[in-house]
Amino acid sequence: MVEGIRPHSVAEAGKREDNGPVMSDCNTRIIAPSLLAADWSKVGEEVRRATEAGADWLHLDVMDGHFVDNVSFGPQFVAAVRPHTNLTLDTHLMMTRPDHYLDRFVKAGSDRITVHVEADHDVAATLGRIRAAGLQCGLALNPATSFEVVKPFLDRIDLLLVMTVVPGFGGQAFMEAETMPKVAAARAYREEHGLSYHIEVDGGIDQRTVAIAASHGANVMVAGTALYGAVDMAAAVAAMRE
Ligand code: DX5
Ligand code: ZN
């Protein structure tokens, strides 16, 4: 346990004692720096930097080199990060077979796990396994994927991740036209059906685009470059929360 870090409380991770999913408020603005943009030569320091900067979640971009054209890190990296923060670990599996690796990311200390609807797995089964493990489950869709594709799963997720770039790399441009209509559709569907999933956006989110995403209905803002690239991360987090 790292000195000074409060023990990671189950309640903070949105998990009840009975390990059932807890629906946190999907209208609260949540800021989630992406560790993809951090200086990996000092990852413990960078994790503490985000924690002390007042971030709400820490977004972990896992890439398998097959589902996306890049490789980032795996479960051992998540386990290394875990003791350095009590922030919710928001693990984004950009993997072709997230079902095959799921247990290792649960064991590593993730609080929430998001899988892609385009990946090669039984989506409903994977989402059920994430919840059965006592974690919050998320479903992601790429810019080219229609909102219709995720509709069958919306009543069994805690979070919908609308990718606002083609996944694989940080520092790309926000794809407004292709993705904001889907964010708006996700909000409308949620209200219409009395659901309460978070709407998360990831990719090209900065002080300008965060307002566009929020105005369409997103409440969880993932940002790598705009937060880890900021001279004053706390100020950048506070500004993004406005
Ligand atoms: C894409 C990654 C990135 C990362 C954020 O695969 O998911 O979107 O989180 O990147 P920035 O904020 O630098 O665009
Ligand atoms: Zn991500």
CSV table of C-alpha atoms and ligand atoms in Angstrom, one decimal:
chain,number,residue,atom,x,y,z
A,1,MET,CA,0.0,0.0,0.0
A,2,VAL,CA,1.4,3.4,-0.9
A,3,GLU,CA,1.7,5.8,2.0
A,4,GLY,CA,-1.0,8.5,2.0
A,5,ILE,CA,-3.3,6.8,-0.4
A,6,ARG,CA,-6.6,5.9,1.2
A,7,PRO,CA,-7.4,2.2,0.9
A,8,HIS,CA,-9.4,1.8,-2.2
A,9,SER,CA,-12.9,1.6,-1.0
A,10,VAL,CA,-15.4,-0.6,-2.6
A,11,ALA,CA,-18.1,2.0,-2.3
A,12,GLU,CA,-16.0,4.5,-4.2
A,13,ALA,CA,-15.7,2.1,-7.1
A,14,GLY,CA,-19.4,2.1,-7.5
A,15,LYS,CA,-19.7,-1.5,-6.1
A,16,ARG,CA,-22.2,-2.4,-3.4
A,17,GLU,CA,-21.2,-4.8,-0.6
A,18,ASP,CA,-23.4,-7.4,-2.5
A,19,ASN,CA,-21.2,-6.7,-5.5
A,20,GLY,CA,-24.3,-5.7,-7.5
A,21,PRO,CA,-23.9,-2.9,-10.0
A,22,VAL,CA,-24.5,0.6,-8.6
A,23,MET,CA,-26.0,3.1,-11.1
A,24,SER,CA,-24.1,6.3,-10.4
A,25,ASP,CA,-25.6,9.6,-11.6
A,26,CYS,CA,-25.2,9.9,-15.3
A,27,ASN,CA,-25.7,13.6,-15.2
A,28,THR,CA,-22.5,14.2,-13.1
A,29,ARG,CA,-19.5,15.4,-15.1
A,30,ILE,CA,-16.7,12.9,-14.7
A,31,ILE,CA,-13.1,13.7,-15.8
A,32,ALA,CA,-11.0,10.7,-16.7
A,33,PRO,CA,-7.4,11.3,-17.8
A,34,SER,CA,-6.1,8.6,-20.2
A,35,LEU,CA,-2.8,7.1,-19.0
A,36,LEU,CA,-2.0,6.5,-22.7
A,37,ALA,CA,-0.7,10.1,-22.8
A,38,ALA,CA,1.4,9.9,-19.6
A,39,ASP,CA,5.1,9.7,-19.3
A,40,TRP,CA,5.5,5.9,-18.9
A,41,SER,CA,9.0,6.2,-17.6
A,42,LYS,CA,7.5,7.4,-14.3
A,43,VAL,CA,4.0,5.9,-14.3
A,44,GLY,CA,3.6,5.9,-10.5
A,45,GLU,CA,4.2,9.6,-10.4
A,46,GLU,CA,1.9,10.2,-13.3
A,47,VAL,CA,-0.9,8.2,-11.6
A,48,ARG,CA,-0.5,10.3,-8.5
A,49,ARG,CA,-0.4,13.4,-10.6
A,50,ALA,CA,-3.9,12.7,-12.0
A,51,THR,CA,-5.1,11.7,-8.5
A,52,GLU,CA,-3.9,14.9,-6.9
A,53,ALA,CA,-5.2,17.0,-9.9
A,54,GLY,CA,-8.7,16.1,-8.9
A,55,ALA,CA,-9.6,13.6,-11.6
A,56,ASP,CA,-12.5,11.3,-11.0
A,57,TRP,CA,-11.5,8.2,-12.9
A,58,LEU,CA,-8.3,7.0,-14.5
A,59,HIS,CA,-8.8,5.7,-18.1
A,60,LEU,CA,-6.6,2.7,-19.1
A,61,ASP,CA,-6.4,2.2,-22.8
A,62,VAL,CA,-5.5,-1.4,-23.4
A,63,MET,CA,-4.6,-2.2,-27.1
A,64,ASP,CA,-3.8,-5.7,-28.4
A,65,GLY,CA,-2.2,-4.8,-31.7
A,66,HIS,CA,-5.0,-6.7,-33.6
A,67,PHE,CA,-8.3,-4.9,-32.9
A,68,VAL,CA,-6.4,-1.6,-33.2
A,69,ASP,CA,-3.2,-0.9,-35.1
A,70,ASN,CA,-1.2,-0.3,-31.9
A,71,VAL,CA,-0.1,-2.2,-28.7
A,72,SER,CA,-0.2,-0.4,-25.3
A,73,PHE,CA,-0.2,-2.4,-22.0
A,74,GLY,CA,-1.9,-5.4,-20.4
A,75,PRO,CA,-3.2,-6.7,-17.0
A,76,GLN,CA,0.2,-6.5,-15.3
A,77,PHE,CA,0.4,-2.8,-16.0
A,78,VAL,CA,-3.1,-2.3,-14.5
A,79,ALA,CA,-2.0,-4.3,-11.4
A,80,ALA,CA,1.1,-2.1,-11.1
A,81,VAL,CA,-1.1,1.1,-11.3
A,82,ARG,CA,-3.7,-0.1,-8.8
A,83,PRO,CA,-1.9,0.5,-5.4
A,84,HIS,CA,-0.9,4.1,-6.5
A,85,THR,CA,-4.4,5.5,-6.6
A,86,ASN,CA,-7.9,5.2,-5.2
A,87,LEU,CA,-9.4,6.6,-8.4
A,88,THR,CA,-11.8,4.4,-10.2
A,89,LEU,CA,-9.8,2.4,-12.8
A,90,ASP,CA,-11.8,2.7,-16.1
A,91,THR,CA,-10.3,0.0,-18.3
A,92,HIS,CA,-11.0,0.2,-22.0
A,93,LEU,CA,-10.3,-3.0,-23.8
A,94,MET,CA,-9.5,-2.4,-27.4
A,95,MET,CA,-9.0,-6.1,-28.0
A,96,THR,CA,-10.4,-8.6,-30.5
A,97,ARG,CA,-11.0,-11.2,-27.7
A,98,PRO,CA,-11.8,-9.2,-24.5
A,99,ASP,CA,-13.6,-12.3,-23.2
A,100,HIS,CA,-10.4,-14.4,-23.3
A,101,TYR,CA,-8.5,-11.8,-21.1
A,102,LEU,CA,-11.4,-10.5,-19.0
A,103,ASP,CA,-10.6,-12.4,-15.7
A,104,ARG,CA,-7.0,-11.0,-15.7
A,105,PHE,CA,-8.2,-7.4,-15.9
A,106,VAL,CA,-10.7,-8.1,-13.1
A,107,LYS,CA,-8.0,-9.6,-11.0
A,108,ALA,CA,-5.6,-6.7,-11.8
A,109,GLY,CA,-7.9,-4.3,-10.0
A,110,SER,CA,-10.1,-2.7,-12.6
A,111,ASP,CA,-13.3,-1.1,-11.3
A,112,ARG,CA,-15.1,-0.8,-14.7
A,113,ILE,CA,-14.4,-2.7,-17.9
A,114,THR,CA,-15.5,-1.5,-21.3
A,115,VAL,CA,-15.5,-3.8,-24.3
A,116,HIS,CA,-16.1,-3.1,-28.0
A,117,VAL,CA,-19.3,-4.2,-29.7
A,118,GLU,CA,-17.2,-4.8,-32.9
A,119,ALA,CA,-14.9,-7.3,-31.2
A,120,ASP,CA,-15.1,-11.1,-31.8
A,121,HIS,CA,-17.0,-12.2,-28.7
A,122,ASP,CA,-20.5,-12.9,-27.4
A,123,VAL,CA,-21.1,-9.3,-26.3
A,124,ALA,CA,-24.0,-10.0,-23.9
A,125,ALA,CA,-22.1,-12.9,-22.3
A,126,THR,CA,-19.0,-10.7,-21.7
A,127,LEU,CA,-21.1,-7.8,-20.3
A,128,GLY,CA,-22.8,-10.3,-17.9
A,129,ARG,CA,-19.4,-11.7,-16.8
A,130,ILE,CA,-18.1,-8.2,-16.0
A,131,ARG,CA,-21.2,-7.5,-13.7
A,132,ALA,CA,-21.0,-11.0,-12.2
A,133,ALA,CA,-17.5,-10.1,-11.1
A,134,GLY,CA,-18.9,-7.1,-9.2
A,135,LEU,CA,-17.6,-4.5,-11.7
A,136,GLN,CA,-19.4,-1.9,-13.8
A,137,CYS,CA,-19.7,-2.8,-17.4
A,138,GLY,CA,-19.3,-0.6,-20.5
A,139,LEU,CA,-19.9,-1.0,-24.2
A,140,ALA,CA,-17.8,0.9,-26.8
A,141,LEU,CA,-18.6,1.7,-30.4
A,142,ASN,CA,-16.2,3.1,-33.0
A,143,PRO,CA,-16.9,6.1,-35.2
A,144,ALA,CA,-18.0,4.0,-38.2
A,145,THR,CA,-20.3,1.8,-36.1
A,146,SER,CA,-24.0,2.7,-36.2
A,147,PHE,CA,-25.9,3.4,-32.9
A,148,GLU,CA,-28.4,0.7,-34.0
A,149,VAL,CA,-25.7,-2.0,-33.4
A,150,VAL,CA,-25.5,-1.3,-29.6
A,151,LYS,CA,-29.2,-0.9,-29.0
A,152,PRO,CA,-29.8,-4.5,-28.0
A,153,PHE,CA,-27.4,-4.1,-25.1
A,154,LEU,CA,-28.3,-0.7,-23.7
A,155,ASP,CA,-30.5,-2.2,-20.9
A,156,ARG,CA,-27.6,-4.1,-19.5
A,157,ILE,CA,-24.7,-1.7,-19.4
A,158,ASP,CA,-23.6,1.0,-16.9
A,159,LEU,CA,-21.7,3.0,-19.5
A,160,LEU,CA,-21.8,3.6,-23.3
A,161,LEU,CA,-18.4,4.7,-24.8
A,162,VAL,CA,-18.9,6.6,-28.0
A,163,MET,CA,-15.4,6.7,-29.5
A,164,THR,CA,-14.7,10.2,-30.9
A,165,VAL,CA,-11.6,9.1,-32.9
A,166,VAL,CA,-10.7,5.9,-34.6
A,167,PRO,CA,-9.1,4.0,-31.7
A,168,GLY,CA,-5.4,3.3,-31.6
A,169,PHE,CA,-3.6,6.5,-30.9
A,170,GLY,CA,-3.9,9.6,-28.7
A,171,GLY,CA,-3.6,13.1,-30.1
A,172,GLN,CA,-6.1,12.7,-33.0
A,173,ALA,CA,-8.7,15.2,-34.1
A,174,PHE,CA,-12.2,15.0,-32.6
A,175,MET,CA,-14.7,13.5,-35.2
A,176,GLU,CA,-17.7,15.7,-34.5
A,177,ALA,CA,-20.0,15.0,-37.4
A,178,GLU,CA,-19.6,11.2,-37.2
A,179,THR,CA,-20.1,10.9,-33.5
A,180,MET,CA,-22.2,13.6,-31.9
A,181,PRO,CA,-25.5,12.4,-33.4
A,182,LYS,CA,-24.8,9.1,-31.7
A,183,VAL,CA,-24.2,10.7,-28.3
A,184,ALA,CA,-27.5,12.6,-28.7
A,185,ALA,CA,-29.3,9.4,-29.8
A,186,ALA,CA,-27.8,7.6,-26.7
A,187,ARG,CA,-29.2,10.3,-24.4
A,188,ALA,CA,-32.6,10.2,-26.0
A,189,TYR,CA,-32.8,6.5,-25.9
A,190,ARG,CA,-31.8,6.5,-22.2
A,191,GLU,CA,-34.4,9.0,-21.2
A,192,GLU,CA,-37.1,7.3,-23.4
A,193,HIS,CA,-36.4,3.9,-21.8
A,194,GLY,CA,-35.8,5.0,-18.2
A,195,LEU,CA,-32.2,3.7,-18.3
A,196,SER,CA,-29.2,5.3,-16.5
A,197,TYR,CA,-26.0,4.4,-18.3
A,198,HIS,CA,-23.1,7.0,-18.4
A,199,ILE,CA,-22.2,8.4,-21.8
A,200,GLU,CA,-18.5,8.5,-22.2
A,201,VAL,CA,-16.5,10.1,-25.0
A,202,ASP,CA,-12.8,9.3,-25.8
A,203,GLY,CA,-10.5,10.9,-28.3
A,204,GLY,CA,-9.7,14.5,-29.2
A,205,ILE,CA,-11.4,15.8,-26.0
A,206,ASP,CA,-10.0,19.1,-25.0
A,207,GLN,CA,-11.3,22.4,-23.5
A,208,ARG,CA,-13.1,23.2,-26.7
A,209,THR,CA,-14.6,19.8,-27.7
A,210,VAL,CA,-15.6,18.9,-24.1
A,211,ALA,CA,-18.4,21.5,-24.4
A,212,ILE,CA,-19.6,20.1,-27.7
A,213,ALA,CA,-19.7,16.6,-26.3
A,214,ALA,CA,-21.5,17.7,-23.1
A,215,SER,CA,-24.1,19.6,-25.1
A,216,HIS,CA,-25.1,16.5,-26.9
A,217,GLY,CA,-25.3,14.4,-23.7
A,218,ALA,CA,-21.9,13.0,-22.8
A,219,ASN,CA,-21.0,13.2,-19.1
A,220,VAL,CA,-17.7,11.1,-18.8
A,221,MET,CA,-14.8,12.9,-20.6
A,222,VAL,CA,-11.7,10.9,-21.4
A,223,ALA,CA,-8.7,13.0,-22.3
A,224,GLY,CA,-5.1,12.1,-22.7
A,225,THR,CA,-3.2,14.8,-24.5
A,226,ALA,CA,-5.3,17.7,-23.1
A,227,LEU,CA,-4.8,16.6,-19.5
A,228,TYR,CA,-1.4,14.9,-19.3
A,229,GLY,CA,-0.1,17.5,-21.8
A,230,ALA,CA,-1.2,20.3,-19.6
A,231,VAL,CA,1.4,22.3,-17.6
A,232,ASP,CA,-1.1,22.6,-14.7
A,233,MET,CA,-3.2,19.4,-14.8
A,234,ALA,CA,-5.4,20.5,-11.8
A,235,ALA,CA,-6.4,23.7,-13.7
A,236,ALA,CA,-7.1,21.7,-16.9
A,237,VAL,CA,-9.2,19.2,-15.0
A,238,ALA,CA,-11.2,22.0,-13.3
A,239,ALA,CA,-11.7,23.8,-16.6
A,240,MET,CA,-12.9,20.6,-18.2
A,241,ARG,CA,-15.4,20.1,-15.4
A,242,GLU,CA,-17.1,23.5,-16.1
B,1,DX5,C1,-7.7,6.0,-28.7
B,1,DX5,C2,-7.5,6.3,-27.2
B,1,DX5,C3,-7.3,7.8,-27.1
B,1,DX5,C4,-6.9,8.2,-25.7
B,1,DX5,C5,-7.2,9.7,-25.6
B,1,DX5,O1,-7.5,4.6,-28.9
B,1,DX5,O2,-8.5,5.8,-26.5
B,1,DX5,O3,-8.6,8.3,-27.5
B,1,DX5,O4,-7.8,7.6,-24.8
B,1,DX5,O5,-6.4,10.3,-26.5
B,1,DX5,P1,-6.4,11.9,-26.7
B,1,DX5,O6,-7.2,12.5,-25.5
B,1,DX5,O7,-5.0,12.3,-26.6
B,1,DX5,O8,-7.1,12.2,-28.0
B,2,ZN,ZN,-10.0,4.8,-24.3
